XYZ file of C-alpha atoms in Angstrom:
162
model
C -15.692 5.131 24.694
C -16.075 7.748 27.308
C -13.862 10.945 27.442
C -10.059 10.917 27.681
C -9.282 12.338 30.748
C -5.861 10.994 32.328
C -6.582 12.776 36.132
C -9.470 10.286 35.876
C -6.911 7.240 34.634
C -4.697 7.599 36.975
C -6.705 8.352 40.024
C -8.817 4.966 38.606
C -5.939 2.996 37.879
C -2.890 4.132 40.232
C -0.510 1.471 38.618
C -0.596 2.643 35.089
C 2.674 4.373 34.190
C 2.916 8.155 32.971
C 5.282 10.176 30.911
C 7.255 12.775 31.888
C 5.891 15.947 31.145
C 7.622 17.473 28.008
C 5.262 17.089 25.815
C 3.316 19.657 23.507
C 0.103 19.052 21.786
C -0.009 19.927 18.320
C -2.485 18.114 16.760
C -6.157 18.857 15.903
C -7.585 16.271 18.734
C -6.469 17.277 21.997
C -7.353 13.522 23.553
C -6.460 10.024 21.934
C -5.775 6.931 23.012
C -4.746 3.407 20.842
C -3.355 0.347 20.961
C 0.849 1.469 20.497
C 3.143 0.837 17.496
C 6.239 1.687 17.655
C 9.310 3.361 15.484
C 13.070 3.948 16.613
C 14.822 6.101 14.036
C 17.157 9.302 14.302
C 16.645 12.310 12.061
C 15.258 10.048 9.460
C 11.714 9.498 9.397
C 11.559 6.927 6.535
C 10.032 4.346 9.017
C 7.712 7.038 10.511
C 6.576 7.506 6.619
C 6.318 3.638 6.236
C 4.355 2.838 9.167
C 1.580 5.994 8.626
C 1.240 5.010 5.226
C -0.288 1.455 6.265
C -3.562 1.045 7.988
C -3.440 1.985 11.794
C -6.524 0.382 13.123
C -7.007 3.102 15.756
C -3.354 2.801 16.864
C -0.770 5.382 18.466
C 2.253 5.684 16.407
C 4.933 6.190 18.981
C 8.270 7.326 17.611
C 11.519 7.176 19.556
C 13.755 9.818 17.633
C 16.134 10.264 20.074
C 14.466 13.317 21.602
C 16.437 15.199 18.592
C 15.738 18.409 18.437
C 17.512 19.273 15.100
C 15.170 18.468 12.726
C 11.010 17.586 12.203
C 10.183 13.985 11.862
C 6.309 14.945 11.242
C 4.510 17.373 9.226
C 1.484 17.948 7.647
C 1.661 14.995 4.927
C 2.874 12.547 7.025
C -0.046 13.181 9.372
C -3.059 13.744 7.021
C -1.526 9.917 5.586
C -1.823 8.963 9.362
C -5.478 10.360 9.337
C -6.265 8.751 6.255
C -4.854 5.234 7.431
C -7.019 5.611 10.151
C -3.914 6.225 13.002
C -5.768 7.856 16.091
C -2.142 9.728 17.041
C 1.076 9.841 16.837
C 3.639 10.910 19.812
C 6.557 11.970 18.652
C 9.921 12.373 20.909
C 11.206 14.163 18.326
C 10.043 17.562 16.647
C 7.187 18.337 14.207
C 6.865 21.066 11.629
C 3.673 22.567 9.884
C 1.874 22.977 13.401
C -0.701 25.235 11.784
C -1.698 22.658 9.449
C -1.183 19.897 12.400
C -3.235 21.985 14.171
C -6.719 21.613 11.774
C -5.530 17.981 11.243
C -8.246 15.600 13.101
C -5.071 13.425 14.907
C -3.748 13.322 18.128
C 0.068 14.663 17.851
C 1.866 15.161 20.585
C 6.354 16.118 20.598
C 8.846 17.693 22.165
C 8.452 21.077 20.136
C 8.419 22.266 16.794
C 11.550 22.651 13.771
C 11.486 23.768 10.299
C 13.753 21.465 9.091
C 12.955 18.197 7.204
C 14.469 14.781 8.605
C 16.850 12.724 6.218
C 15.780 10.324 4.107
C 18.359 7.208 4.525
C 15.833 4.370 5.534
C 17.389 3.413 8.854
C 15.428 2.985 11.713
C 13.448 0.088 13.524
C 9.782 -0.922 14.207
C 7.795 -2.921 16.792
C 10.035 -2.550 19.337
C 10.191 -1.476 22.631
C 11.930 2.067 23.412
C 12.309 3.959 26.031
C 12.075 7.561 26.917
C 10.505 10.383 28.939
C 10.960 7.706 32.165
C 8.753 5.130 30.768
C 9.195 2.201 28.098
C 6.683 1.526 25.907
C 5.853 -1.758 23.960
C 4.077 -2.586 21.425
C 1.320 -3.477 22.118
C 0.427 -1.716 25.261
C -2.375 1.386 25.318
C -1.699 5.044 25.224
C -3.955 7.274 26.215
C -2.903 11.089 25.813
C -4.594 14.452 26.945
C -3.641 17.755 27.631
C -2.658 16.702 31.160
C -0.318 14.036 29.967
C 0.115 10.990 28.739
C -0.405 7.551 30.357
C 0.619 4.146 29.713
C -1.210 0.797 30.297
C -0.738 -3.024 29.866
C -4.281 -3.343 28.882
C -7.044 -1.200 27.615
C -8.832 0.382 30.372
C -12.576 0.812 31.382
C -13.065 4.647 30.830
C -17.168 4.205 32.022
C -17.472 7.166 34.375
């Protein structure tokens, strides 16, 4: 696949759909794209530990916590299990934590900002859905492809060839 470079998408592709801009790159690959998976939880990231702990195929985890900005749903375990699972990124509407360590991590992370604080552990939460946030709704399904110019939303995997 040729580089990630959403300018390119979008000018290629004017009907794809793109996120609002509030998102921070934290992760170790600063361009990723996959097939999207999605999680729906609130200051619990039992589901977000679930789904990185099973194989990702080259997928995008992307996790609808509520745009909380209270606590970290990702850190540096959770993500080098992504990595291991073979996950290509995750993008969190939520907070991280560990961003030096996300940093060296070969993943695409991208989230509203950074906290300290861990997440509860209650196991609520839902996956495979569609949610909804930063003006777009994603579903399953669909394919993300994220840079440092944004992040863009299609129904189909796209021809990158330049």
């Amino acid at each position: 696949m040729s580089a990630i470079i959403t300018p390119d998408i979008c000018d290629a592709y004017p009907d794809v759909e793109i996120l609002d801009p509030i998102f921070v790159n934290f992760g170790g690959l600063e361009a990723f794209c996959g097939p999207i998976r999605t999680v729906k939880c609130f200051e619990d990231n039992s589901l977000v530990k679930q789904a990185v702990n099973e194989p990702g195929e080259g997928a995008v985890l992307v996790v609808d916590a509520g745009g909380s900005q209270r606590c970290a749903m990702l850190g540096d375990m959770l993500a080098e299990m992504a990595l291991d699972n073979g996950w290509a990124g995750v993008v969190m509407y939520g907070c991280v934590r560990d961003v030096d360590v996300l940093a060296e991590t070969e993943l695409g992370i991208q989230a509203l900002g950074a906290h300290p604080r861990r997440s509860e552990k209650r196991g609520e939460g839902v996956r495979d859905i569609p949610v909804t946030f930063a003006g777009v709704t994603l579903r399953p399904g669909q394919w993300l492809y994220a840079d440092n110019n944004g992040i863009v939303i299609a129904n189909e995997r796209l021809s990158l060839e330049s």
